[in-house]
């Protein structure tokens, strides 16, 4: 129940000044406690999170397209069911993440408009095409695999709603990775044509997967601040290395070759060493010149525009019924 | 819960399905039900990433998954009874168009969201009472699928009803589109309730439910929703038929070509 407004003098006494708030924020973050939506936070922290969570949410929903491309053509009913469930999960991830972003004072419709206008990004990995069924396997194994490596540390992010969304998401991502591995395993040990299909997909997805961790540390300007705020826990290069160390033995188990002649075990460091990444390609795709950038955004925009009349109808219906309910209460 | 009446008969309803003729008929019946579910799942699955909002991507995928989950044991059971070594995948991917026994309603393409919803409304209002009655089928697999399916389809129907109300009683455009979708799909509704010797003989044995018996419930349910949504019940002149005999509309060949292409390109391969 609202009561009478407190006097300005009383309000000033109740509200601590900004320096005190900032100090409390720093202490909370340093103590590994969570920042919650009602807590004070620096404007730059809020902006960074909105950008990152929105980009993450956009990646989930744009990421539905390359695999969704195979739902109608999945080669067995079991595979069709698994793929449907997987792509549906990604839509669910998008929903959790847009909700997490909304706790920071933006709304989903606004963020979608920015995506559609090309003013917010999504992971560049989804700008590569899926010409064969094996691409569904390669995406599950490598792309969801890389996503797990990227996202597990975010379960400890300083911002509560984002960290909690990530806990739910990571559980599902490990199922995604397993089904991708299983698809490739079946293909690799299947007919010669199936094996070749699997190898071809891995050849095409390996390098773009390594690029998913972002530019090398010395070229990643915003990383240090995100690390200080405990939004980010490990550097891009650390995460990339972790992914390579995980993927190489799995590739061996699959009986598939990773397309990097320089890939070798380094006993001294206890890590796999890998060849140089083609950052020119990365920046080209980022700039919009990947094979599917235009296609992905067009598909999204078309679904959104073709659905406008449906969303309007739902709003109009809700408004009419609220008005009728109000009239009944009044009468 | 009172199940809709089966066809009048002096034979005991729980008499087990025996004999080669009955088995062959049961296979056909399982294919009719299984193909309905499979084809509708295929249409809905294609809508994923195309829905008007993310919640609908999730909802349509849910419905597709439920239907696919119904189709698989039905087709597997048909293959098992048939005894020619065909599993669910052989039946889904290696049959020709003329051997698919789904009704023509489920194969109708998604013209817009109103069409998707209208198809769901007409089908789920039929499928729900049908599955309710089939929960006591003498065929255990069929009874099991029906038992699980009843809960799922109750949700499908509710989803379709809620959207029919919103589109019917939303804006001028949504009402116009919803009415057009109903008018377009209405000719395909009658086929759902078609009865023939095959289904009647199986109903006598307690395996099948005569679809004609669920028509009164369907009429009542659909009429109630249309009335509340301010939509008119279309006055159908044309009545489409043929699906249960393997005759389909022209769009169906393309659906199968897409669905079957990869599986057929690698004979003998497993996935
Ligand atoms: Fe995801
Ligand atoms: Fe995933």
Tab-separated table of C-alpha atoms in Angstrom, chain A residues 61 64-65 68 70-81 84-85 87-88 91-92 94-95 98 108 133 186-187 191 193-194 197 299-300 303-304 307 309-314 316-317 320-321 324, chain B residues 38 42 45-46 48-55 57-59 61-62 64-65 68 72 75 88-89 92-93 112-114 162-163 165-167 169-171 173-174 177 228 258-259 262-263 266 269-271:
chain	number	residue	atom	x	y	z
A	61	UNK	CA	17.693	-18.124	-31.244
A	64	UNK	CA	18.138	-22.606	-34.018
A	65	UNK	CA	18.311	-22.013	-37.768
A	68	UNK	CA	16.409	-26.425	-37.644
A	70	UNK	CA	17.511	-30.493	-40.842
A	71	UNK	CA	14.416	-31.242	-38.741
A	72	UNK	CA	12.279	-32.095	-41.754
A	73	UNK	CA	15.051	-34.234	-43.264
A	74	UNK	CA	16.462	-36.085	-40.243
A	75	UNK	CA	17.231	-39.622	-41.449
A	76	UNK	CA	15.442	-41.567	-38.684
A	77	UNK	CA	12.479	-40.828	-36.446
A	78	UNK	CA	14.657	-41.107	-33.355
A	79	UNK	CA	17.080	-38.522	-34.755
A	80	UNK	CA	14.168	-36.292	-35.734
A	81	UNK	CA	12.805	-36.388	-32.175
A	84	UNK	CA	13.386	-31.280	-32.441
A	85	UNK	CA	13.988	-31.422	-28.693
A	87	UNK	CA	16.269	-26.934	-31.235
A	88	UNK	CA	13.352	-26.437	-28.861
A	91	UNK	CA	14.413	-21.486	-28.013
A	92	UNK	CA	14.002	-22.055	-24.269
A	94	UNK	CA	16.691	-17.687	-25.605
A	95	UNK	CA	13.658	-17.170	-23.392
A	98	UNK	CA	15.891	-12.483	-22.585
A	108	UNK	CA	12.770	-8.432	-25.255
A	133	UNK	CA	23.283	-34.106	-41.994
A	186	UNK	CA	27.438	-43.366	-35.946
A	187	UNK	CA	28.472	-41.732	-39.204
A	191	UNK	CA	29.307	-46.620	-44.585
A	193	UNK	CA	29.897	-42.251	-47.591
A	194	UNK	CA	28.742	-41.582	-44.045
A	197	UNK	CA	30.253	-36.884	-44.601
A	299	UNK	CA	14.887	-15.468	-41.744
A	300	UNK	CA	14.516	-13.965	-38.263
A	303	UNK	CA	9.300	-14.691	-38.926
A	304	UNK	CA	8.997	-11.568	-36.789
A	307	UNK	CA	4.017	-12.833	-36.835
A	309	UNK	CA	-0.513	-9.563	-36.763
A	310	UNK	CA	-0.606	-12.526	-34.352
A	311	UNK	CA	1.090	-10.584	-31.560
A	312	UNK	CA	-1.258	-7.648	-32.216
A	313	UNK	CA	-4.254	-9.982	-32.010
A	314	UNK	CA	-3.082	-11.409	-28.684
A	316	UNK	CA	-6.003	-6.728	-28.573
A	317	UNK	CA	-7.681	-9.783	-27.070
A	320	UNK	CA	-10.631	-6.345	-24.578
A	321	UNK	CA	-10.843	-8.929	-21.848
A	324	UNK	CA	-14.630	-6.414	-19.891
B	38	UNK	CA	3.788	-38.489	-38.146
B	42	UNK	CA	6.442	-33.198	-39.841
B	45	UNK	CA	8.473	-29.390	-37.038
B	46	UNK	CA	8.985	-27.300	-40.156
B	48	UNK	CA	10.270	-24.217	-35.726
B	49	UNK	CA	12.162	-20.861	-36.089
B	50	UNK	CA	9.155	-19.429	-37.987
B	51	UNK	CA	6.649	-18.858	-35.167
B	52	UNK	CA	5.268	-15.389	-34.354
B	53	UNK	CA	7.018	-15.414	-30.972
B	54	UNK	CA	9.538	-17.588	-29.151
B	55	UNK	CA	6.920	-19.060	-26.832
B	57	UNK	CA	8.351	-21.956	-31.279
B	58	UNK	CA	8.506	-23.835	-27.988
B	59	UNK	CA	4.804	-24.753	-27.977
B	61	UNK	CA	7.839	-28.011	-31.042
B	62	UNK	CA	6.223	-29.560	-27.968
B	64	UNK	CA	5.355	-31.943	-32.763
B	65	UNK	CA	7.371	-33.963	-30.255
B	68	UNK	CA	6.148	-37.933	-33.136
B	72	UNK	CA	6.789	-44.075	-33.462
B	75	UNK	CA	4.383	-47.533	-36.702
B	88	UNK	CA	9.288	-47.517	-37.731
B	89	UNK	CA	11.929	-46.034	-40.018
B	92	UNK	CA	8.271	-43.722	-42.389
B	93	UNK	CA	11.048	-43.363	-44.933
B	112	UNK	CA	-0.016	-18.688	-42.064
B	113	UNK	CA	-0.278	-19.024	-38.276
B	114	UNK	CA	-4.091	-19.007	-38.497
B	162	UNK	CA	-6.784	-20.415	-26.731
B	163	UNK	CA	-5.331	-19.217	-30.023
B	165	UNK	CA	-10.211	-17.288	-29.298
B	166	UNK	CA	-7.370	-14.775	-29.553
B	167	UNK	CA	-7.332	-14.712	-33.328
B	169	UNK	CA	-11.660	-12.076	-31.073
B	170	UNK	CA	-8.416	-10.135	-31.604
B	171	UNK	CA	-8.127	-7.664	-34.465
B	173	UNK	CA	-7.098	-8.862	-39.570
B	174	UNK	CA	-6.716	-11.831	-37.231
B	177	UNK	CA	-7.369	-14.710	-41.369
B	228	UNK	CA	-17.044	-17.805	-28.363
B	258	UNK	CA	11.808	-33.785	-48.173
B	259	UNK	CA	11.297	-36.166	-45.273
B	262	UNK	CA	18.359	-38.478	-46.959
B	263	UNK	CA	17.253	-41.856	-45.619
B	266	UNK	CA	21.857	-44.252	-48.206
B	269	UNK	CA	22.750	-47.275	-43.623
B	270	UNK	CA	21.867	-46.667	-39.966
B	271	UNK	CA	21.957	-43.290	-38.255
